Coordinates of C-alpha atoms and ligand atoms in Angstrom, one line a residue:
X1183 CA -1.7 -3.4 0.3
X1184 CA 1.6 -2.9 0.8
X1185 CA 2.2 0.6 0.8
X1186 CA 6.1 0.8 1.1
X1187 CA 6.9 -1.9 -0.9
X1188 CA 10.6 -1.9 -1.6
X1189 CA 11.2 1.3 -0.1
X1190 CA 14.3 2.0 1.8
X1191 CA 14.4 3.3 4.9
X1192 CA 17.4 3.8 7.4
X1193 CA 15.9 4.1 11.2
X1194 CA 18.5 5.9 13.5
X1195 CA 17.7 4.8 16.9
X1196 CA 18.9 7.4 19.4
X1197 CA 19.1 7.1 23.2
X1198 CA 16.0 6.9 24.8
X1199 CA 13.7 5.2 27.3
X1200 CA 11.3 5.5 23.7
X1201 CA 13.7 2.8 21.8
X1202 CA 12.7 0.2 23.4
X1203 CA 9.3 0.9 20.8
X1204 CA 12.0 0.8 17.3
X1205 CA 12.0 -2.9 16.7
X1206 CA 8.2 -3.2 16.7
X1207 CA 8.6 0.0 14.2
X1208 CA 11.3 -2.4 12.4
X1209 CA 8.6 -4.9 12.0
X1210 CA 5.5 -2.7 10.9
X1211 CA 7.7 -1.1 8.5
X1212 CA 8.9 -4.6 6.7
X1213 CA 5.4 -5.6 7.0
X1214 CA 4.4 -2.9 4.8
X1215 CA 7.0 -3.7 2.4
X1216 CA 10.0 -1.7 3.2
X1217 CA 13.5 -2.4 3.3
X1218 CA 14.8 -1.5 6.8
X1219 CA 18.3 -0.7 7.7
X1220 CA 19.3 0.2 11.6
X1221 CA 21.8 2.9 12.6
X1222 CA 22.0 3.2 16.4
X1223 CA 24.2 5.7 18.1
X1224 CA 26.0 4.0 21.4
X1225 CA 23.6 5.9 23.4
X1226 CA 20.6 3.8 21.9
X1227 CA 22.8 1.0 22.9
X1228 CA 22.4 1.3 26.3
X1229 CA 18.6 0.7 25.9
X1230 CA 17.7 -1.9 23.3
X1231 CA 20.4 -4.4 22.2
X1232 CA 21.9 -4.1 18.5
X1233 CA 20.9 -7.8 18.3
X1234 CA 17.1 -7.1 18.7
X1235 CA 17.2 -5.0 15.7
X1236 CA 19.6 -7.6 13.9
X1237 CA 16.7 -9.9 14.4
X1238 CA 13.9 -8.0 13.5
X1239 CA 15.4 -6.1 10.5
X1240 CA 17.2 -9.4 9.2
X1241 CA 20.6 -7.3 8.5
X1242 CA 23.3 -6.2 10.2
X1243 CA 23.0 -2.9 12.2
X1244 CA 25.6 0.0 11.1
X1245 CA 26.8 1.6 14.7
X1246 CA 30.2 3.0 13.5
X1247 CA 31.1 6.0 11.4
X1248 CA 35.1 4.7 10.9
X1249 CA 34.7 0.7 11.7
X1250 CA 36.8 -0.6 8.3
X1251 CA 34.3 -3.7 8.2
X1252 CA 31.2 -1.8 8.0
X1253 CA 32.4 0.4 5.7
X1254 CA 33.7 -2.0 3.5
X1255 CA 29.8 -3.5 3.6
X1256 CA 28.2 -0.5 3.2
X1257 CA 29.4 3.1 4.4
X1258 CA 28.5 5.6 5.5
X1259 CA 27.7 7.5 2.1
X1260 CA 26.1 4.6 0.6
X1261 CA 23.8 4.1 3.7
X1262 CA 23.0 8.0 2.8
X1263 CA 22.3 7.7 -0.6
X1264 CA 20.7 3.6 -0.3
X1265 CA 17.7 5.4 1.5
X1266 CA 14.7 6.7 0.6
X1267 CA 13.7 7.7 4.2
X1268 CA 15.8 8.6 6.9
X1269 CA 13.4 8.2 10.1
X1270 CA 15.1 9.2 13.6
X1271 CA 13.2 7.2 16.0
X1272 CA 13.4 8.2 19.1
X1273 CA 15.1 11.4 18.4
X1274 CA 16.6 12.4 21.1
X1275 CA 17.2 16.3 22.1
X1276 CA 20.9 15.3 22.1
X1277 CA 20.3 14.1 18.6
X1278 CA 18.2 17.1 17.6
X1279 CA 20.9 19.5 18.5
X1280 CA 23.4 17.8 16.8
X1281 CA 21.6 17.6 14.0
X1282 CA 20.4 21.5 13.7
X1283 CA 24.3 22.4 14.0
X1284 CA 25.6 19.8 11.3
X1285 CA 27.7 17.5 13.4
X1286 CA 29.4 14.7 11.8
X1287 CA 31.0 12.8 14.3
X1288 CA 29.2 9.7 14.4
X1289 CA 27.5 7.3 12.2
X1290 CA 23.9 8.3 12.3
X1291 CA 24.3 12.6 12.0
X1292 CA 26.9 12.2 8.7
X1293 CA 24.3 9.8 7.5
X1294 CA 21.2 12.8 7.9
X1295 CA 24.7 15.3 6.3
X1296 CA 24.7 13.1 3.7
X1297 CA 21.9 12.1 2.6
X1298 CA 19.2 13.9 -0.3
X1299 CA 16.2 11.5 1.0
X1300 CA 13.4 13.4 3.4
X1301 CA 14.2 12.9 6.7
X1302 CA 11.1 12.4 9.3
X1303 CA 11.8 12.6 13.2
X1304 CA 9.8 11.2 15.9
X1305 CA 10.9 13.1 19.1
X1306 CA 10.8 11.4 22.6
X1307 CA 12.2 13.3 25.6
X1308 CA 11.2 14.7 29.0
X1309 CA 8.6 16.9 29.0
X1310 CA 10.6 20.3 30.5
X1311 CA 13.9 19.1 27.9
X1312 CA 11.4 19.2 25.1
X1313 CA 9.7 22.8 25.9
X1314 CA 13.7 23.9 26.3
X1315 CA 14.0 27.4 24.3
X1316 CA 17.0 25.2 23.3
X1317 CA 15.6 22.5 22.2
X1318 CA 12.3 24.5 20.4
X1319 CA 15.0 26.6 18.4
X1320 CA 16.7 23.7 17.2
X1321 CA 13.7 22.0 16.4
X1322 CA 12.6 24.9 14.5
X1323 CA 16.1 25.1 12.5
X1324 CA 15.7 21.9 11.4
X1325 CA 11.8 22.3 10.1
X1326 CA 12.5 25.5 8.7
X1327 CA 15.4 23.2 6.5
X1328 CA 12.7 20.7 5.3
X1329 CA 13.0 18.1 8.3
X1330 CA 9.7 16.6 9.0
X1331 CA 8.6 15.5 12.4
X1332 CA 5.5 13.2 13.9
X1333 CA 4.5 13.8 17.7
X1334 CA 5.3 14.1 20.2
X1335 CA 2.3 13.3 22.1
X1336 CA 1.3 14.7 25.6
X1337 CA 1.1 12.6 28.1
X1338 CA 2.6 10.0 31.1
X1339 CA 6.4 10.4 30.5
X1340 CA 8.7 7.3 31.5
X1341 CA 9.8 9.3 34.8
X1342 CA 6.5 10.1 35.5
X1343 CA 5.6 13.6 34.9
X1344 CA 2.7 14.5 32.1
X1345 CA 3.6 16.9 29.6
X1346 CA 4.6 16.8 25.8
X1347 CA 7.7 14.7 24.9
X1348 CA 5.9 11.0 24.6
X1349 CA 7.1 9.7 21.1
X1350 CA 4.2 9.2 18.8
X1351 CA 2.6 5.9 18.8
X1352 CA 4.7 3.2 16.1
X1353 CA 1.2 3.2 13.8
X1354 CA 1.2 7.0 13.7
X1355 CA 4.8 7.5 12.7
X1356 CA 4.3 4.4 10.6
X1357 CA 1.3 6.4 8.6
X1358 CA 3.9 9.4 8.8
X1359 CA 6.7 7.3 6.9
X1360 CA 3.8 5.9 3.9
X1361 CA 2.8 10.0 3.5
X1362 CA 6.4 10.5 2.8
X1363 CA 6.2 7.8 0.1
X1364 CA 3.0 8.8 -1.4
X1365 CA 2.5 10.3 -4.7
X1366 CA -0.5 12.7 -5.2
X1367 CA -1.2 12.0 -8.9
X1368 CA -5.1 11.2 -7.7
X1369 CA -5.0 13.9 -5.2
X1370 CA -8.5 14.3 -4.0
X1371 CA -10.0 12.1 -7.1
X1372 CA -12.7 9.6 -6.0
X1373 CA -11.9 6.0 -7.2
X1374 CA -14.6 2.9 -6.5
X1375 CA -12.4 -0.7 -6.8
X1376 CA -13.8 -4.2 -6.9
X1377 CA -11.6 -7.0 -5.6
X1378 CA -11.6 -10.7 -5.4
X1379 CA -14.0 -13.5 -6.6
X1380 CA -17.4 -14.0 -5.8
X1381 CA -19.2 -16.8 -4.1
X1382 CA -22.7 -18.1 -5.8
X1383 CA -24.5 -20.5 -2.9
X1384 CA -25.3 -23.9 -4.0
X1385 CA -27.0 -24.6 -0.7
X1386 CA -26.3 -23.5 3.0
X1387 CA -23.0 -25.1 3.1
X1388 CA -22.1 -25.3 -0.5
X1389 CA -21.1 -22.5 -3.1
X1390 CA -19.3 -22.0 -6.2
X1391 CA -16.1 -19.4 -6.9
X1392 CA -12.7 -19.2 -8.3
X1393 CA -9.6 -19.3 -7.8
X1394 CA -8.8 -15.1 -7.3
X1395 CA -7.0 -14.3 -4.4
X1396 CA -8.0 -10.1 -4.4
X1397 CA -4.0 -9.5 -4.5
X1398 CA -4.4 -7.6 -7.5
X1399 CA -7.5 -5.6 -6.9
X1400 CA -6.0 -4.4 -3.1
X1401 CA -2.9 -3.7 -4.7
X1402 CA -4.4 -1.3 -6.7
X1403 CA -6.1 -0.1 -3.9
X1404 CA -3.4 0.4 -2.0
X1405 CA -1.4 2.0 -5.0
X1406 CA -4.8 4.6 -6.0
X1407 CA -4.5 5.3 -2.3
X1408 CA -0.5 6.3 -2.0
X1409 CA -1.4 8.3 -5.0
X1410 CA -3.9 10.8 -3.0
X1411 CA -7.0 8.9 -4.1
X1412 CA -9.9 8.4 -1.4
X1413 CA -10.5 4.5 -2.5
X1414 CA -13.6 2.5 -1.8
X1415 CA -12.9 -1.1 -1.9
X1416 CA -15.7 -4.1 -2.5
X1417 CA -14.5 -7.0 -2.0
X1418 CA -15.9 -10.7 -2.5
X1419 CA -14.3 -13.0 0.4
X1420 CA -10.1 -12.9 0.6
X1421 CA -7.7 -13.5 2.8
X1422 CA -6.6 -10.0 2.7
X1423 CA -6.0 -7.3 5.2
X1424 CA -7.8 -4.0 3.9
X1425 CA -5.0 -1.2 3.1
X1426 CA -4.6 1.6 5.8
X1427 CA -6.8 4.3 4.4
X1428 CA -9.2 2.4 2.3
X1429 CA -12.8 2.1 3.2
X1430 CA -14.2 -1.4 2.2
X1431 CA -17.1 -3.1 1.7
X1432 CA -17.4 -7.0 2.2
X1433 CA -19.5 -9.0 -0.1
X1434 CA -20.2 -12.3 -0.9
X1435 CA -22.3 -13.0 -4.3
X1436 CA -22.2 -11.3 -7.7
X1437 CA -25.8 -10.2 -6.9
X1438 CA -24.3 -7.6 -3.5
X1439 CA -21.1 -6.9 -5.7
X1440 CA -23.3 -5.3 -8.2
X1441 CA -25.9 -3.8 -5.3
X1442 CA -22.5 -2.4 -3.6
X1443 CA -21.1 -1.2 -6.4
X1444 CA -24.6 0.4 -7.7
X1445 CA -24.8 2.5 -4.8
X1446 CA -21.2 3.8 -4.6
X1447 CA -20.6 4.1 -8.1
X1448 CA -22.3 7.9 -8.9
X1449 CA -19.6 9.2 -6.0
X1450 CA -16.7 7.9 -8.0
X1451 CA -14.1 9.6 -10.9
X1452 CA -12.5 6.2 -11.7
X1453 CA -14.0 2.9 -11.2
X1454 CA -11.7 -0.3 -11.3
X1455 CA -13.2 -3.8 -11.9
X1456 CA -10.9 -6.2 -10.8
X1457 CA -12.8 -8.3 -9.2
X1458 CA -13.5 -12.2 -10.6
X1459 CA -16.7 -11.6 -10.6
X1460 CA -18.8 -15.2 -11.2
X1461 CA -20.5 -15.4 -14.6
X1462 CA -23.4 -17.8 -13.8
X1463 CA -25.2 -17.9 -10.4
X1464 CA -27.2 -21.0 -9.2
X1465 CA -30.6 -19.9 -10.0
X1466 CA -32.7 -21.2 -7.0
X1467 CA -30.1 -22.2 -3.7
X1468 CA -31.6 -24.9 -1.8
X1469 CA -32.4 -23.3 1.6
X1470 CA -31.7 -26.3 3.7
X1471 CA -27.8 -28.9 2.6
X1472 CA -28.6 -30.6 0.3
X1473 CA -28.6 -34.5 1.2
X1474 CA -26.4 -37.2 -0.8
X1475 CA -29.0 -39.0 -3.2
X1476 CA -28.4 -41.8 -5.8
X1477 CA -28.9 -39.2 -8.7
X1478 CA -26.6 -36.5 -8.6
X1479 CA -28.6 -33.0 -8.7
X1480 CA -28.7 -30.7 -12.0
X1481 CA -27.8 -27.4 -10.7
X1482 CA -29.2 -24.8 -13.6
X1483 CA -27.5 -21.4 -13.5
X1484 CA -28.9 -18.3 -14.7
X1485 CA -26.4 -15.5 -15.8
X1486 CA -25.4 -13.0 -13.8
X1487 CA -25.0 -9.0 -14.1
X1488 CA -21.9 -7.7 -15.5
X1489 CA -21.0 -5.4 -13.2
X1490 CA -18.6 -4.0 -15.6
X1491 CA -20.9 -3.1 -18.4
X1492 CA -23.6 -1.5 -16.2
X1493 CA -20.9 1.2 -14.9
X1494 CA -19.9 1.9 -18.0
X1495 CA -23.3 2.2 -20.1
X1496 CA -24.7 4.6 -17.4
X1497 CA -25.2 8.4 -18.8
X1498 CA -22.7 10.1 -16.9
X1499 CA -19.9 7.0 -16.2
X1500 CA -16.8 7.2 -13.9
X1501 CA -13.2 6.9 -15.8
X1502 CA -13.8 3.3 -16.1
X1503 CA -10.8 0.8 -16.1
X1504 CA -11.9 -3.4 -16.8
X1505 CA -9.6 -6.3 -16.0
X1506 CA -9.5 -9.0 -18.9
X1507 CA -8.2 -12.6 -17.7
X1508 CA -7.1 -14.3 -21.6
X1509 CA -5.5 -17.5 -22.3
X1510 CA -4.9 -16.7 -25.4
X1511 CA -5.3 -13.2 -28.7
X1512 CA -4.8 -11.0 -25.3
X1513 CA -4.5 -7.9 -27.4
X1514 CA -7.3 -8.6 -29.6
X1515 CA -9.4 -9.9 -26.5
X1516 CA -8.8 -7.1 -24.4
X1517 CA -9.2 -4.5 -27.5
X1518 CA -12.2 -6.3 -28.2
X1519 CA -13.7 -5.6 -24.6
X1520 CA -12.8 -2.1 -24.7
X1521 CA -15.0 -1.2 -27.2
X1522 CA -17.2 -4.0 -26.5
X1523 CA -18.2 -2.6 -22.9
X1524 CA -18.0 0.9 -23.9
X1525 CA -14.7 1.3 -21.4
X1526 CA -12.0 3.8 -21.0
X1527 CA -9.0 1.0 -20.0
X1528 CA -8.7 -2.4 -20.5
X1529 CA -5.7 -4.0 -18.6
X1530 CA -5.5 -7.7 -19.6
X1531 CA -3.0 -10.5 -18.5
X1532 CA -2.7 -13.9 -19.8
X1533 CA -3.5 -16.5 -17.1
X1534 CA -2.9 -20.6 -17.1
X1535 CA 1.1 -19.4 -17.1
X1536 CA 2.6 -20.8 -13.7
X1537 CA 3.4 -18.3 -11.1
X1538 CA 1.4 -15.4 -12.9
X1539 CA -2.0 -14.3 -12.7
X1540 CA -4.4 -15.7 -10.4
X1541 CA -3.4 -16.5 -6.8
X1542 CA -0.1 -15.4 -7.7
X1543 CA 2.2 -12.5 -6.3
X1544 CA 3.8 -12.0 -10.0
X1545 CA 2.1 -10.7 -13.0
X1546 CA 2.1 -9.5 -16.3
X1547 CA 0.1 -6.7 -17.8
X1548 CA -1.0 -5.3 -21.4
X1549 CA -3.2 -2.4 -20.9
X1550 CA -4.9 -0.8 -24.0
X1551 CA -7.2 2.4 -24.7
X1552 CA -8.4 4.1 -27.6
X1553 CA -5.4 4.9 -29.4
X1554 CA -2.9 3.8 -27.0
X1555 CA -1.0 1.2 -25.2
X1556 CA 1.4 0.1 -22.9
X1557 CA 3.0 -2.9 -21.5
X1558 CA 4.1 -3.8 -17.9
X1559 CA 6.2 -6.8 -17.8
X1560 CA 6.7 -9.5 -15.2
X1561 CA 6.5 -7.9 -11.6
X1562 CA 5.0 -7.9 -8.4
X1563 CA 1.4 -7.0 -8.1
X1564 CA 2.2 -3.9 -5.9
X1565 CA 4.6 -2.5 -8.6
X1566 CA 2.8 -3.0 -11.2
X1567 CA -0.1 -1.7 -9.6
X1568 CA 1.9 1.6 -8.9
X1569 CA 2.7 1.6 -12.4
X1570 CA -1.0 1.0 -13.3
X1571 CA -2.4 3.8 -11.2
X1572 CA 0.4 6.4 -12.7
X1573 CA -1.1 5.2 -16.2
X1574 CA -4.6 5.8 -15.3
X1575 CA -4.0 8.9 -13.6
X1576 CA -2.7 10.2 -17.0
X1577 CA -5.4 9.2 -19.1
X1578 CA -7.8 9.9 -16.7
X1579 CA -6.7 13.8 -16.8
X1580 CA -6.5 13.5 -20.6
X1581 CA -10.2 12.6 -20.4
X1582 CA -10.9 15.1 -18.5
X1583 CA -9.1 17.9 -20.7
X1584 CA -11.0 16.6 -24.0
X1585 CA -14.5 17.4 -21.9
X1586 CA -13.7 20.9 -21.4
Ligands
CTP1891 N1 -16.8 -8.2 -14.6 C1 -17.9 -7.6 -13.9 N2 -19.0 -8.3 -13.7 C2 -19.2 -9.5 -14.1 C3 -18.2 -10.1 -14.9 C4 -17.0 -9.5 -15.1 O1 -17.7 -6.5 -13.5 N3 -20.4 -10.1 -13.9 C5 -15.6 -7.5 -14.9 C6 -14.4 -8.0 -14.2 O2 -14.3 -7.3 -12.9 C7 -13.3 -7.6 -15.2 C8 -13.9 -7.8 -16.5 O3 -15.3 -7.7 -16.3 O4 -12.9 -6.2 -15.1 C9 -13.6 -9.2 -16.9 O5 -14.1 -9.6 -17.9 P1 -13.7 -11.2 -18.3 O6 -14.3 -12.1 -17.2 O7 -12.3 -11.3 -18.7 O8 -14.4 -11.4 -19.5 P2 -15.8 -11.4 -19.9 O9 -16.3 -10.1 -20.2 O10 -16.6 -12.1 -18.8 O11 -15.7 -12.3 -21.1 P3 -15.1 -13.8 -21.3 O12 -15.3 -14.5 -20.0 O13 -15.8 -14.3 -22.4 O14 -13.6 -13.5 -21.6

């Protein structure tokens, strides 16, 4: 879900009629997780205000190489070695140029000197300045070196003319920026996850669920996702936005859960069951609300499918990874699911603890499999997600090894 979580990028803003787009790039790129730190040089100045990007970035932005308070903060080296990303946006040709002949006279090119992180440009420029032998060799210099680069798009320039040198849109470079995060542990594998609870109609207006949120499940997601996986989510109702990438599936009952799943399921590698799928279902839903009466109604319930168990008893199953929600014996519980359900993974938590588990953004993890275990203490559900998916992807491959 949130793909650069706790990632650090520095965005060097360079002059541009473009800049004016960086602090919505500020924005997209916190909401997404990251920690964003601004280096403008004092051409960039001229065009969107330090203070904007104060604002949007909530810190300070770095604009001198030898100011003694900034360096004292944070210098110049630090700044290099803090980042995990170095994104030039716009990059100027200016910039590009001083770049490909390893100037270090201000801030932001001793910063790309500096630094070991990948470096990704987006440049913006006028069309003829872009198509400059000039400005192609350096470009090419700095590609040949390793430098990445997103657009630019053709198009309606600022002064008018149509040609290439339009900096890429903020969502592309933003899906530039995640690729340069992304792991490719799953590369290419196929993994089907199930989110959220479920809802079980009472009547019309009326049903019964839980308290999941689907945090976990789109964090994993996400996380099977940034690691090269194409992910299919299902998800019972959240409040959630869907991860860039992931195709989803809305549902509402156990009943289309297990439908959905069913007829994704033989197209999947991995399957992960997070979901809070309900247990009991109300057998017969009234079809019309049910009216306030002196007696209050008897609801019967009849079971429902576990999803779960179904995936995993079929002939030919995916790698397939259950969710255990204990109060209490969570290694025996979950160990007793594992072999219970047939399954490959079993990563269980302990719920009724405040702030972890359900609706929370913390949790706690013990994940078992035959012969193995691991534990993942207290942590965000995107990090321990990433950690999750890293896990799976090994045993996954180990399972794969013993077929052959
Ligand atoms: N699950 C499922 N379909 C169901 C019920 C559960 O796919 N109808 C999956 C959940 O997504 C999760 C695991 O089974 O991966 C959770 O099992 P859990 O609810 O902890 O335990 P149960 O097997 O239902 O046993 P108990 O409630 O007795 O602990």
């Amino acid at each position: 879900m949130r793909a650069l979580f706790q990632q650090h990028v520095c965005l060097i803003v360079t002059g541009g009629i473009a800049a004016y787009k960086a602090p919505d790039l500020v924005r997209r790129l916190r909401d997404l997780g990251a920690e964003v730190k601004v280096v403008m040089t004092p051409a960039a100045t001229e065009f969107v205000r330090p203070l904007t990007f104060q604002a949007v970035s909530g810190t300070p932005v770095h604009q001198d190489l030898l100011d003694p308070a900034a360096e004292a903060a944070m210098g110049h080296i630090e700044l290099a070695r803090w980042a995990d990303l170095i994104l030039v946006a716009p990059a100027s040709a200016d910039f590009i140029a001083r770049l490909a002949s390893g100037f270090a006279d201000d801030l932001a090119s001793t910063v790309c000197l500096a630094t070991a992180a990948p470096i990704l440009l987006a440049p913006a420029m006028n069309h003829l300045m872009w198509r400059n032998a000039a400005t192609q060799a350096n470009f090419k210099t700095l590609t040949q070196r390793g430098v990445r680069a997103i657009g630019p798009n053709d198009g309606e320039q600022a002064c008018g003319e149509v040609g290439p040198g339009r900096m890429a849109e903020v969502s592309e470079i933003v899906i530039a920026a995640t690729q340069r995060f992304s792991t490719r542990e799953l590369a290419g594998v196929r993994v089907l996850v199930t989110a959220g609870p479920t809802q079980e109609p009472i009547d019309p207006v009326r049903f019964i669920t839980n308290r999941s949120s689907g945090k976990m499940g789109y964090a994993v997601a996400s996380a099977a996702q940034g690691a090269g996986a194409h992910v299919t989510l299902i998800t019972g109702p959240t409040q959630l936005g869907v991860p860039t990438g992931v195709i989803s599936i809305r549902v509402t009952t156990a009943a289309d859960m297990l439908s959905a799943v069913m007829s994704n399921v033989s197209d999947a590698d991995i399957f992960i069951a997070t979901a809070a799928v309900a247990d009991y279902t109300v057998e017969q839903p009234a079809s019309h609300k049910m009216k306030k009466a002196t007696t209050p109604p008897a609801l019967t319930l009849s079971p429902t499918v576990d999803i779960l168990r179904r995936v995993a008893s079929q002939p030919k199953p995916p790698f397939t990874v259950g969710f255990a929600a204990e109060t209490q014996d969570l290694l025996a519980n979950a160990r007793g699911k594992l072999l219970a359900k047939n399954l490959d993974m079993v990563a269980a938590n302990l719920v009724g603890n405040p702030g972890l588990g359900f609706d929370s953004d913390e949790n706690e993890l013990h994940i078992v499999w035959q012969g193995g275990e691991k534990q993942l203490g207290r942590a965000s559900k995107d990090a321990l997600a990433r950690d999750l998916i890293v896990i799976i992807a090994e045993r996954y491959r180990a399972a794969r090894v013993d077929l052959v």
